[in-house]
Structure formats: structure tokens, C-alpha cells
Amino acid sequence: MQKYGGTSVADPDRIKAVAEHIVATRRAGNDVVVVVSAMGKTTDELEALAHQVSSAPAAREMDMLLTSGERISIALLCMAIIDCGEHAVSYTGSQAGIVTDTTHRKAKIVDVRAERLRDALDGGAVVVVAGFQGVSTESDVTTLGRGGSDTTAVALAAALQAESCEIYTDVTGVFTADPRLVPDARRLDRLSYEEMLDMAATGSRVLALRSVEFARNHGVRVHVRSSFTWEPGTWVVEEDEAMEQAIISGVTHDTSEAKITLSHVPDRPGVAAKVFRALADEAVNVDMIVQNVSMADHTDISFTLPKEDLSRAKKVMEQLVEDVGASGFTPDEGIGRVSLVGAGMKTHPGVAATMFEVLAHEGVNIEMISTSSIRISCVVQEADVEKAVRALHAAFELDQPSKAQA
Ligand code: ADP
Ligand code: ASP
Ligand code: MG
């Protein structure tokens, strides 16, 4: 299984280079299934186009539009492989048997019916599947959420019992921080599913969160590597196989969320339930929640949510302010989240303290904190995110492998 992201197939030369690598893999005696993303920034451009004709594009039609990007790249890639003298056949998500639920734009895979692909492989073809898309149980075209080609690849790798799932991208693996932000970030050789899950959940977009969940649940060995240098990259595997016992594996950041604070809410049973039920009913994806200590029987509740859910959330909040008797609400789009992830945190106290000291030293104010057994996240002002990531990376000496060892 090989998956190629948008930059890997951004132009004709890249498509030809990828085709040659696939052909070489095939000629080495492997059955090859390829999942491919839309070329370059196609998905962003199609989204922008939709917003030029509609203020709130209908989700079903958005899926119909966005899936066309991957349709272009599968056809072109097959043509290039055929040109190299190998047999190749392209399939849309629907043709490949990727069955999803009916949630447009964020559909979940519920079944993979891979018989057709298996037959094609048996017939000697290289199989090329459009990433990020499927067909719903109601027979509509769906997409799996941004970055969803990773999920297609891992799901097919599980269904076809592939040896491994290679995710080819524009970096040489998973790094201790986004290499675009931290030039001396270090590539990790191995990482456990749990660590990768927390890194993906807190903003490291190198692998989509769902794909990591799927890989862990089905034991798919994932190899993240470069389609530009082709060198070995990072393996995401079971914890006992992930030898690198670092306290901290990485620093991640995410600027895709906003924060809402509901002020002066009466502090009595049922209020939080009412607030978050109303948000859930409008499909607002609430992430972190913080409630302050009560003063004079009133409190503040703050939570974070994806920026794309903000306009829907604001409507809900306007109604809620009246319903629960709050004094008002304040949305803040200018926030970011900085997180430390590492399995060694479980056994090493003091990581949180050091993190807060580093941020304090940089003059970065912490607005919210949340933790899991292997992660600490702080919400800060968006303008402070880059500074915070670099300072944490340096303070925990993540550029040096020996220092990061437990
Ligand atoms: P693709 O189009 O191949 O799916 P993505 O843009 O989705 O590629 O993901 C690769 C990008 O993820 C890299 O270019 C890098 O900037 C970013 N990234 C963020 N955090 C990390 C990290 N910890 N390690 C590696 N890459 C990261
Ligand atoms: N083309 C889709 C996106 O840009 C899916 C993917 O690349 O994984 O999000
Ligand atoms: Mg991606």
C-alpha cells in the first residue's frame, strides 16, 4: 500500500516520478495498491470556488465537487504507469468499495468491500484508488474530512492485509515539531500509535487523526516517508515495538480552533448540560472545556471549537445566553494550542511544571490547560504560538536524541 499526498503529485513531472517508483515496486514482485490525493492545492481551490457561488455551500454538493480533485489524479497517475509498460486501473472511492455513513464532509468509513480491488490485483494490475472519498449507505458521494486520503490508505491496507502502509509526503517522516516552524526538528525513527494519535489530535497534520485510529485498531504498520528523497522515514507501530523511549516525542501546534467564553452563568446543576447539549445538537465539535471557580453563585465557562463551527456556535450561544441567564458570550478567533506529547510523561513528573515555566519565561500567557496521560496542551494567543513551539522544542532539547531518552 502506497499513499501519495497532494504535493507528491502536484504536477506532471511529479506524477511521472511517482509512477516510476510504483512501477519499480511492482517489478520487485509486489502487489501494489496506491491511494492518491488531489494534485497540489486542488482541494483548497475547489473549496474557494464553492464559496464564490454560495455563502454556505450545501454539504452534499461540496462532496460532489471536492471528490473531482482525486478523480483527476487517479486517471493521470494510471496513464503515467501504463506509459511505463505496467497494467494499471483507477477506481473512485465508491468503485473501490469504501462505504461510509451519511455525514457529508466528515463521513466515517463503515465498511470496505475490497473484492473488486482484489480481483484486479489477481489480474496483475496496479490498483490506483481515489483517496478521501467513499459512497454512503444512501448511495451518495461523501468525503472523509480534510487529510482523509491517509484514512483511505490505512482502511484499504487493513482490508487487503497489506504488509505495511506507506504514506509518501513532502517531509521525510514525523518530526519532533513541524519542520516548517522548527528548522532543527528531528525525524523520529519510530513512534507508538498512542503518541501519533495525540500528535495528530493536537495539530500535527502529517497523518490524519482517523487514519491513526484505524491503524491502531487494526494493527496496520504505517511508514511515513518522503516521495522526494525516497529515504526510509518514521514507523508508527505498537508501543513495545516503538523502541525510542523518549519522555517527550514532540511539540505540536494547532491554530484551527477558536474559543468562546460564556460569562456570569448561574452556578447550578444542569447548566453545563444545557449548554453543551444545545451545541451538540447543532453538530458543534467542542474540544477543551474549562469552568471557573464559582463567585457569588456565578461562573464563567470557556470552550474551544473548530473555527469552521464558529458561526453555527454563535447562533446557539445567542439563544443560550437567554435560556441559562448568562450575562453574555465572547468569541475569540485569535487563539492557538501548543502541546507536548510523549509516552515517558507517565513516569516522569515535572513535565507540566517545566512547560509552564518555559512559557512564562517567554512572556506567553496560558489561557486554558488540558492533559491526558501522555499529553499536555495549553491554549495561548495565536500570535504567541510560533515562539512557544520553538522555546519548548529548545527547552526539552528535542533536537538531541540522547537528551530525549528516558
Ligand atoms: P500530504 O499532502 O502529503 O498529505 P500534508 O501537508 O497533509 O501532506 O502533511 C505534511 C505536512 O505536515 C508537512 O509538510 C509538515 O509541514 C506538516 N507537519 C506538521 N507537523 C509535523 C511533524 N511533527 N512532522 C512532520 N510534518 C509535520
Ligand atoms: N485532497 C484532500 C485534502 O486536501 C484529501 C487529502 O489530501 O488527504 O484534504
Ligand atoms: Mg495530508
Short mmCIF file of C-alpha atoms and ligand atoms in Angstrom, two decimals:
data_model
loop_
_atom_site.label_atom_id
_atom_site.label_comp_id
_atom_site.label_asym_id
_atom_site.label_seq_id
_atom_site.Cartn_x
_atom_site.Cartn_y
_atom_site.Cartn_z
CA MET A 1 0.00 0.00 0.00
CA GLN A 2 1.41 3.37 -1.01
CA LYS A 3 -0.36 6.70 -0.47
CA TYR A 4 0.76 9.89 -2.19
CA GLY A 5 -0.33 13.29 -0.87
CA GLY A 6 -1.09 16.41 -2.91
CA THR A 7 2.45 17.79 -3.13
CA SER A 8 3.75 14.38 -4.21
CA VAL A 9 1.59 14.56 -7.37
CA ALA A 10 1.43 18.34 -7.77
CA ASP A 11 2.47 18.48 -11.45
CA PRO A 12 3.14 16.20 -14.45
CA ASP A 13 6.80 15.67 -13.55
CA ARG A 14 5.88 14.65 -10.01
CA ILE A 15 3.23 12.26 -11.34
CA LYS A 16 5.82 10.66 -13.62
CA ALA A 17 8.33 10.32 -10.76
CA VAL A 18 5.67 8.68 -8.59
CA ALA A 19 4.65 6.37 -11.45
CA GLU A 20 8.26 5.24 -11.84
CA HIS A 21 8.52 4.41 -8.13
CA ILE A 22 5.28 2.43 -8.28
CA VAL A 23 6.47 0.53 -11.34
CA ALA A 24 9.78 -0.30 -9.63
CA THR A 25 7.87 -1.59 -6.58
CA ARG A 26 5.67 -3.71 -8.84
CA ARG A 27 8.66 -5.08 -10.75
CA ALA A 28 10.30 -6.07 -7.46
CA GLY A 29 7.50 -8.64 -7.23
CA ASN A 30 4.92 -6.83 -5.07
CA ASP A 31 1.18 -6.45 -5.50
CA VAL A 32 0.74 -2.67 -5.34
CA VAL A 33 -2.29 -0.67 -4.27
CA VAL A 34 -1.94 3.10 -4.49
CA VAL A 35 -4.09 5.76 -2.87
CA VAL A 36 -3.65 9.26 -4.22
CA SER A 37 -4.76 12.77 -3.18
CA ALA A 38 -5.82 15.62 -5.42
CA MET A 39 -2.96 17.44 -7.17
CA GLY A 40 -1.28 20.22 -5.18
CA LYS A 41 -3.76 22.71 -3.77
CA THR A 42 -6.72 21.48 -5.87
CA THR A 43 -8.96 20.77 -2.88
CA ASP A 44 -8.37 24.28 -1.44
CA GLU A 45 -9.09 25.82 -4.85
CA LEU A 46 -12.31 23.86 -5.28
CA GLU A 47 -13.43 24.89 -1.80
CA ALA A 48 -12.70 28.55 -2.59
CA LEU A 49 -14.64 28.22 -5.85
CA ALA A 50 -17.66 26.88 -3.97
CA HIS A 51 -17.59 29.91 -1.66
CA GLN A 52 -17.63 32.20 -4.70
CA VAL A 53 -21.02 30.87 -5.80
CA SER A 54 -22.58 30.26 -2.38
CA SER A 55 -22.32 31.81 1.08
CA ALA A 56 -22.92 28.42 2.70
CA PRO A 57 -22.26 25.65 0.15
CA ALA A 58 -24.55 22.65 0.55
CA ALA A 59 -22.57 19.77 2.07
CA ARG A 60 -23.74 17.15 -0.42
CA GLU A 61 -22.73 19.32 -3.36
CA MET A 62 -19.41 20.21 -1.73
CA ASP A 63 -18.62 16.50 -1.56
CA MET A 64 -19.58 16.06 -5.21
CA LEU A 65 -17.24 18.94 -6.08
CA LEU A 66 -14.25 18.01 -3.90
CA THR A 67 -14.16 14.36 -4.98
CA SER A 68 -13.46 15.52 -8.54
CA GLY A 69 -9.92 16.51 -7.47
CA GLU A 70 -8.90 12.93 -6.69
CA ARG A 71 -10.61 11.68 -9.86
CA ILE A 72 -8.16 13.76 -11.90
CA SER A 73 -5.07 12.46 -10.12
CA ILE A 74 -6.00 8.73 -10.26
CA ALA A 75 -6.59 8.89 -14.01
CA LEU A 76 -3.36 10.79 -14.71
CA LEU A 77 -1.30 8.52 -12.47
CA CYS A 78 -2.66 5.40 -14.21
CA MET A 79 -1.85 6.88 -17.61
CA ALA A 80 1.73 7.50 -16.47
CA ILE A 81 2.09 3.96 -15.08
CA ILE A 82 0.70 2.46 -18.29
CA ASP A 83 3.24 4.55 -20.20
CA CYS A 84 5.99 2.81 -18.21
CA GLY A 85 4.68 -0.51 -19.51
CA GLU A 86 2.70 -1.78 -16.50
CA HIS A 87 -1.00 -2.53 -16.27
CA ALA A 88 -2.86 -0.04 -14.02
CA VAL A 89 -6.54 0.59 -13.28
CA SER A 90 -8.08 3.56 -11.44
CA TYR A 91 -11.07 3.40 -9.08
CA THR A 92 -13.13 6.08 -7.36
CA GLY A 93 -13.80 5.55 -3.64
CA SER A 94 -17.21 4.19 -4.49
CA GLN A 95 -15.85 1.73 -7.06
CA ALA A 96 -13.20 0.63 -4.57
CA GLY A 97 -15.93 -0.35 -2.08
CA ILE A 98 -15.30 2.36 0.54
CA VAL A 99 -18.70 2.54 2.25
CA THR A 100 -19.31 5.39 4.70
CA ASP A 101 -22.04 6.79 6.91
CA THR A 102 -24.13 9.67 5.56
CA THR A 103 -22.32 12.60 7.25
CA HIS A 104 -21.22 14.74 4.32
CA ARG A 105 -17.74 16.32 4.58
CA LYS A 106 -16.76 14.24 7.64
CA ALA A 107 -18.02 10.77 6.73
CA LYS A 108 -16.80 7.74 8.66
CA ILE A 109 -15.87 4.52 6.88
CA VAL A 110 -18.29 1.80 7.99
CA ASP A 111 -17.26 -0.97 5.58
CA VAL A 112 -14.62 -1.77 2.98
CA ARG A 113 -15.77 -4.13 0.21
CA ALA A 114 -12.47 -4.72 -1.50
CA GLU A 115 -13.34 -7.74 -3.70
CA ARG A 116 -13.09 -5.74 -6.89
CA LEU A 117 -9.63 -4.49 -5.96
CA ARG A 118 -8.53 -7.99 -5.01
CA ASP A 119 -9.66 -9.30 -8.40
CA ALA A 120 -7.76 -6.53 -10.17
CA LEU A 121 -4.62 -7.35 -8.19
CA ASP A 122 -5.01 -11.03 -9.03
CA GLY A 123 -5.23 -9.99 -12.67
CA GLY A 124 -1.80 -8.37 -12.36
CA ALA A 125 -2.87 -4.72 -12.31
CA VAL A 126 -1.51 -1.91 -10.20
CA VAL A 127 -4.62 -0.64 -8.41
CA VAL A 128 -4.98 3.15 -8.03
CA VAL A 129 -7.73 4.40 -5.70
CA ALA A 130 -9.01 7.96 -5.18
CA GLY A 131 -8.34 8.99 -1.58
CA PHE A 132 -10.60 10.95 0.78
CA GLN A 133 -13.87 9.70 -0.70
CA GLY A 134 -16.48 6.99 -0.40
CA VAL A 135 -20.10 6.19 -1.04
CA SER A 136 -22.65 6.46 1.75
CA THR A 137 -25.11 3.82 2.84
CA GLU A 138 -27.64 6.05 0.99
CA SER A 139 -25.57 5.84 -2.22
CA ASP A 140 -24.35 9.44 -2.12
CA VAL A 141 -20.76 10.51 -2.70
CA THR A 142 -19.07 11.50 0.58
CA THR A 143 -15.70 12.83 1.72
CA LEU A 144 -13.80 11.80 4.86
CA GLY A 145 -12.67 15.24 6.12
CA ARG A 146 -9.51 17.13 5.15
CA GLY A 147 -6.46 14.91 5.01
CA GLY A 148 -8.76 11.91 4.56
CA SER A 149 -6.65 10.16 1.93
CA ASP A 150 -4.50 8.87 4.79
CA THR A 151 -7.62 7.18 6.17
CA THR A 152 -8.50 5.63 2.81
CA ALA A 153 -4.99 4.18 2.60
CA VAL A 154 -4.98 2.69 6.11
CA ALA A 155 -8.51 1.30 5.72
CA LEU A 156 -7.58 -0.40 2.44
CA ALA A 157 -4.31 -1.66 3.93
CA ALA A 158 -6.32 -3.30 6.71
CA ALA A 159 -8.94 -4.76 4.36
CA LEU A 160 -6.34 -6.14 1.95
CA GLN A 161 -3.99 -7.20 4.76
CA ALA A 162 -1.14 -5.22 3.24
CA GLU A 163 2.36 -5.75 4.61
CA SER A 164 2.55 -2.07 5.55
CA CYS A 165 1.00 1.24 4.64
CA GLU A 166 3.50 3.72 3.18
CA ILE A 167 2.42 7.34 3.44
CA TYR A 168 4.51 9.34 0.97
CA THR A 169 4.59 13.07 1.62
CA ASP A 170 6.76 16.18 1.33
CA VAL A 171 8.76 15.63 4.55
CA THR A 172 10.98 12.65 5.41
CA GLY A 173 8.84 11.44 8.30
CA VAL A 174 7.28 12.50 11.59
CA PHE A 175 9.39 15.15 13.31
CA THR A 176 9.71 16.36 16.90
CA ALA A 177 7.87 19.52 15.70
CA ASP A 178 6.57 20.82 12.39
CA PRO A 179 9.83 21.20 10.42
CA ARG A 180 8.40 24.29 8.73
CA LEU A 181 8.34 26.03 12.11
CA VAL A 182 11.34 24.48 13.83
CA PRO A 183 14.27 24.02 11.43
CA ASP A 184 16.24 21.82 13.84
CA ALA A 185 13.32 19.46 14.48
CA ARG A 186 14.50 15.84 14.42
CA ARG A 187 12.94 13.00 12.48
CA LEU A 188 11.72 10.17 14.73
CA ASP A 189 12.53 6.62 13.61
CA ARG A 190 9.66 5.03 15.48
CA LEU A 191 6.57 6.21 17.28
CA SER A 192 3.76 4.34 19.05
CA TYR A 193 0.16 4.56 17.84
CA GLU A 194 -0.75 6.32 21.10
CA GLU A 195 1.89 9.03 20.65
CA MET A 196 0.96 9.53 17.00
CA LEU A 197 -2.73 9.72 17.96
CA ASP A 198 -2.05 12.56 20.39
CA MET A 199 0.24 14.31 17.91
CA ALA A 200 -2.42 14.07 15.18
CA ALA A 201 -5.17 15.17 17.56
CA THR A 202 -3.20 18.28 18.58
CA GLY A 203 -2.32 19.60 15.15
CA SER A 204 0.45 17.57 13.52
CA ARG A 205 -1.24 17.20 10.16
CA VAL A 206 1.32 14.79 8.74
CA LEU A 207 -1.18 11.96 9.41
CA ALA A 208 -4.96 12.45 9.67
CA LEU A 209 -6.29 11.53 13.14
CA ARG A 210 -8.79 9.00 11.83
CA SER A 211 -6.10 7.15 9.90
CA VAL A 212 -4.07 6.68 13.09
CA GLU A 213 -7.14 5.44 14.99
CA PHE A 214 -7.80 2.98 12.20
CA ALA A 215 -4.16 1.83 12.12
CA ARG A 216 -4.13 1.22 15.87
CA ASN A 217 -7.47 -0.61 15.86
CA HIS A 218 -6.41 -2.88 13.01
CA GLY A 219 -2.68 -3.16 13.73
CA VAL A 220 -1.65 -1.58 10.41
CA ARG A 221 2.06 -0.69 10.38
CA VAL A 222 2.39 2.82 8.96
CA HIS A 223 5.58 4.14 7.38
CA VAL A 224 5.63 7.93 6.83
CA ARG A 225 8.29 8.89 4.27
CA SER A 226 9.29 11.27 1.51
CA SER A 227 8.34 10.97 -2.17
CA PHE A 228 11.11 13.47 -2.94
CA THR A 229 14.11 11.67 -1.42
CA TRP A 230 12.54 8.17 -1.06
CA GLU A 231 14.69 7.55 2.06
CA PRO A 232 13.31 5.47 4.99
CA GLY A 233 11.14 7.58 7.31
CA THR A 234 9.14 7.08 10.51
CA TRP A 235 7.38 3.86 11.54
CA VAL A 236 4.18 4.15 13.55
CA VAL A 237 3.74 0.83 15.35
CA GLU A 238 2.72 -0.86 18.63
CA GLU A 239 4.27 0.62 21.77
CA ASP A 240 6.51 -2.37 22.57
CA GLU A 241 7.99 -2.12 19.07
CA ALA A 242 8.46 1.64 19.28
CA MET A 243 11.90 1.44 20.83
CA GLU A 244 12.58 5.14 21.11
CA GLN A 245 11.66 5.61 24.78
CA ALA A 246 11.67 9.39 24.80
CA ILE A 247 9.97 11.32 27.59
CA ILE A 248 8.74 13.80 25.01
CA SER A 249 8.26 12.78 21.38
CA GLY A 250 7.20 16.11 20.04
CA VAL A 251 5.73 19.59 20.31
CA THR A 252 2.63 20.22 18.22
CA HIS A 253 0.57 23.29 17.47
CA ASP A 254 -2.86 23.98 16.10
CA THR A 255 -4.33 27.32 15.06
CA SER A 256 -7.54 25.92 13.58
CA GLU A 257 -9.64 26.41 16.71
CA ALA A 258 -11.47 29.35 18.28
CA LYS A 259 -12.57 29.93 21.87
CA ILE A 260 -15.92 31.03 23.29
CA THR A 261 -16.40 32.26 26.84
CA LEU A 262 -19.87 32.31 28.34
CA SER A 263 -19.84 34.84 31.16
CA HIS A 264 -21.58 35.08 34.50
CA VAL A 265 -23.53 31.84 34.23
CA PRO A 266 -25.63 30.79 37.26
CA ASP A 267 -23.74 28.01 39.06
CA ARG A 268 -26.35 25.31 39.46
CA PRO A 269 -26.87 21.72 38.30
CA GLY A 270 -27.95 21.32 34.66
CA VAL A 271 -26.46 24.48 33.20
CA ALA A 272 -23.42 22.86 31.59
CA ALA A 273 -25.63 20.04 30.38
CA LYS A 274 -27.94 22.52 28.68
CA VAL A 275 -25.10 24.48 27.06
CA PHE A 276 -23.25 21.51 25.62
CA ARG A 277 -26.41 19.65 24.58
CA ALA A 278 -27.53 22.68 22.56
CA LEU A 279 -24.08 22.86 20.89
CA ALA A 280 -24.04 19.12 20.21
CA ASP A 281 -27.49 19.31 18.62
CA GLU A 282 -26.04 21.77 16.10
CA ALA A 283 -23.07 19.45 15.45
CA VAL A 284 -20.58 21.88 17.02
CA ASN A 285 -17.44 19.90 17.81
CA VAL A 286 -16.45 21.12 21.28
CA ASP A 287 -12.89 20.28 22.30
CA MET A 288 -11.45 21.70 25.56
CA ILE A 289 -13.80 22.93 28.31
CA VAL A 290 -12.88 24.99 31.35
CA GLN A 291 -15.25 26.17 34.06
CA ASN A 292 -14.04 28.72 36.59
CA VAL A 293 -14.45 28.59 40.35
CA SER A 294 -17.82 29.98 41.32
CA MET A 295 -18.03 33.54 42.70
CA ALA A 296 -21.33 34.69 44.22
CA ASP A 297 -23.09 31.68 42.70
CA HIS A 298 -21.96 32.58 39.19
CA THR A 299 -19.17 31.25 37.00
CA ASP A 300 -17.62 31.52 33.51
CA ILE A 301 -17.45 28.62 31.07
CA SER A 302 -14.91 28.63 28.23
CA PHE A 303 -14.52 26.08 25.47
CA THR A 304 -12.67 25.64 22.20
CA LEU A 305 -14.15 24.55 18.87
CA PRO A 306 -13.07 24.35 15.21
CA LYS A 307 -13.14 27.81 13.57
CA GLU A 308 -15.38 26.36 10.86
CA ASP A 309 -18.04 25.63 13.52
CA LEU A 310 -17.90 29.15 14.97
CA SER A 311 -20.75 30.76 13.05
CA ARG A 312 -23.09 27.90 13.95
CA ALA A 313 -21.96 28.07 17.57
CA LYS A 314 -22.57 31.82 17.78
CA LYS A 315 -26.21 31.32 16.83
CA VAL A 316 -26.60 28.68 19.52
CA MET A 317 -24.92 30.93 22.10
CA GLU A 318 -27.19 33.89 21.39
CA GLN A 319 -30.17 31.76 22.34
CA LEU A 320 -28.37 30.13 25.27
CA VAL A 321 -27.44 33.42 26.94
CA GLU A 322 -31.16 34.00 27.47
CA ASP A 323 -32.03 30.39 28.28
CA VAL A 324 -29.46 29.97 31.06
CA GLY A 325 -29.39 33.60 32.24
CA ALA A 326 -25.75 34.35 31.39
CA SER A 327 -24.54 37.93 31.01
CA GLY A 328 -23.16 37.34 27.51
CA PHE A 329 -20.56 35.47 25.47
CA THR A 330 -17.24 36.37 23.85
CA PRO A 331 -15.84 34.58 20.80
CA ASP A 332 -12.07 34.69 20.24
CA GLU A 333 -10.67 33.55 16.89
CA GLY A 334 -7.13 34.58 17.73
CA ILE A 335 -6.10 31.59 19.80
CA GLY A 336 -3.76 28.66 19.24
CA ARG A 337 -2.93 25.48 21.05
CA VAL A 338 0.56 24.26 21.87
CA SER A 339 1.01 20.68 23.11
CA LEU A 340 3.74 18.38 24.38
CA VAL A 341 3.28 14.69 23.57
CA GLY A 342 5.30 11.78 24.94
CA ALA A 343 4.75 8.33 26.43
CA GLY A 344 7.51 8.94 29.00
CA MET A 345 5.40 11.60 30.71
CA LYS A 346 3.52 8.84 32.51
CA THR A 347 6.61 8.09 34.59
CA HIS A 348 8.34 11.48 34.67
CA PRO A 349 6.75 14.09 36.90
CA GLY A 350 7.57 17.74 36.34
CA VAL A 351 6.97 17.98 32.60
CA ALA A 352 3.96 20.24 33.07
CA ALA A 353 5.84 22.47 35.51
CA THR A 354 8.74 22.87 33.08
CA MET A 355 6.34 23.59 30.22
CA PHE A 356 4.62 26.37 32.17
CA GLU A 357 7.97 27.83 33.25
CA VAL A 358 9.19 27.93 29.66
CA LEU A 359 6.02 29.70 28.53
CA ALA A 360 6.22 32.13 31.45
CA HIS A 361 9.84 32.90 30.60
CA GLU A 362 8.75 33.75 27.04
CA GLY A 363 6.00 36.01 28.40
CA VAL A 364 3.32 33.75 26.93
CA ASN A 365 0.05 33.80 28.84
CA ILE A 366 -1.72 30.44 29.26
CA GLU A 367 -5.50 30.74 28.82
CA MET A 368 -6.54 27.10 29.16
CA ILE A 369 -4.82 23.83 30.06
CA SER A 370 -5.79 20.25 29.37
CA THR A 371 -3.90 16.99 29.88
CA SER A 372 -4.04 13.29 29.11
CA SER A 373 -1.61 10.68 30.42
CA ILE A 374 0.80 11.36 27.55
CA ARG A 375 -0.04 14.96 26.56
CA ILE A 376 -0.21 18.49 27.96
CA SER A 377 -1.92 21.23 25.93
CA CYS A 378 -2.05 24.97 26.56
CA VAL A 379 -4.28 27.45 24.78
CA VAL A 380 -2.38 30.70 24.16
CA GLN A 381 -2.81 33.72 21.89
CA GLU A 382 -2.30 32.75 18.24
CA ALA A 383 0.45 35.36 17.87
CA ASP A 384 2.48 33.53 20.56
CA VAL A 385 2.24 30.04 19.02
CA GLU A 386 5.45 30.02 16.96
CA LYS A 387 7.52 31.48 19.78
CA ALA A 388 6.08 28.94 22.22
CA VAL A 389 6.74 25.94 19.97
CA ARG A 390 10.36 26.96 19.34
CA ALA A 391 11.01 27.68 23.02
CA LEU A 392 9.56 24.33 24.14
CA HIS A 393 11.46 22.41 21.48
CA ALA A 394 14.69 24.03 22.65
CA ALA A 395 13.97 23.72 26.39
CA PHE A 396 13.25 19.99 26.16
CA GLU A 397 16.31 19.55 23.87
CA LEU A 398 14.25 17.67 21.33
CA ASP A 399 16.85 18.23 18.63
CA GLN A 400 19.19 15.88 20.52
CA PRO A 401 18.23 12.19 20.56
CA SER A 402 20.29 11.30 23.65
CA LYS A 403 18.75 14.04 25.77
CA ALA A 404 15.24 12.95 24.90
CA GLN A 405 15.84 9.38 26.08
CA ALA A 406 14.27 8.29 29.33
P1 ADP B 1 0.19 15.46 2.17
O1 ADP B 1 -0.30 16.40 1.12
O2 ADP B 1 1.32 14.59 1.69
O3 ADP B 1 -0.89 14.68 2.82
P2 ADP B 1 0.28 17.22 4.46
O4 ADP B 1 0.50 18.65 4.12
O5 ADP B 1 -1.08 16.77 4.80
O6 ADP B 1 0.90 16.37 3.26
O7 ADP B 1 1.24 16.79 5.66
C1 ADP B 1 2.64 17.02 5.59
C2 ADP B 1 2.99 18.29 6.34
O8 ADP B 1 2.74 18.13 7.72
C3 ADP B 1 4.44 18.67 6.28
O9 ADP B 1 4.75 19.42 5.12
C4 ADP B 1 4.66 19.45 7.58
O10 ADP B 1 4.72 20.85 7.38
C5 ADP B 1 3.41 19.15 8.39
N1 ADP B 1 3.74 18.74 9.76
C6 ADP B 1 3.17 19.25 10.89
N2 ADP B 1 3.70 18.70 11.98
C7 ADP B 1 4.61 17.79 11.56
C8 ADP B 1 5.50 16.88 12.24
N3 ADP B 1 5.53 16.80 13.58
N4 ADP B 1 6.29 16.10 11.49
C9 ADP B 1 6.27 16.16 10.14
N5 ADP B 1 5.47 17.00 9.44
C10 ADP B 1 4.65 17.80 10.14
N1 ASP B 2 -7.34 16.22 -1.03
C1 ASP B 2 -7.86 16.14 0.31
C2 ASP B 2 -7.39 17.31 1.15
O1 ASP B 2 -6.67 18.16 0.64
C3 ASP B 2 -7.54 14.83 0.99
C4 ASP B 2 -6.09 14.60 1.26
O2 ASP B 2 -5.23 15.23 0.64
O3 ASP B 2 -5.80 13.76 2.11
O4 ASP B 2 -7.74 17.40 2.29
MG MG B 3 -2.26 15.02 4.42
#
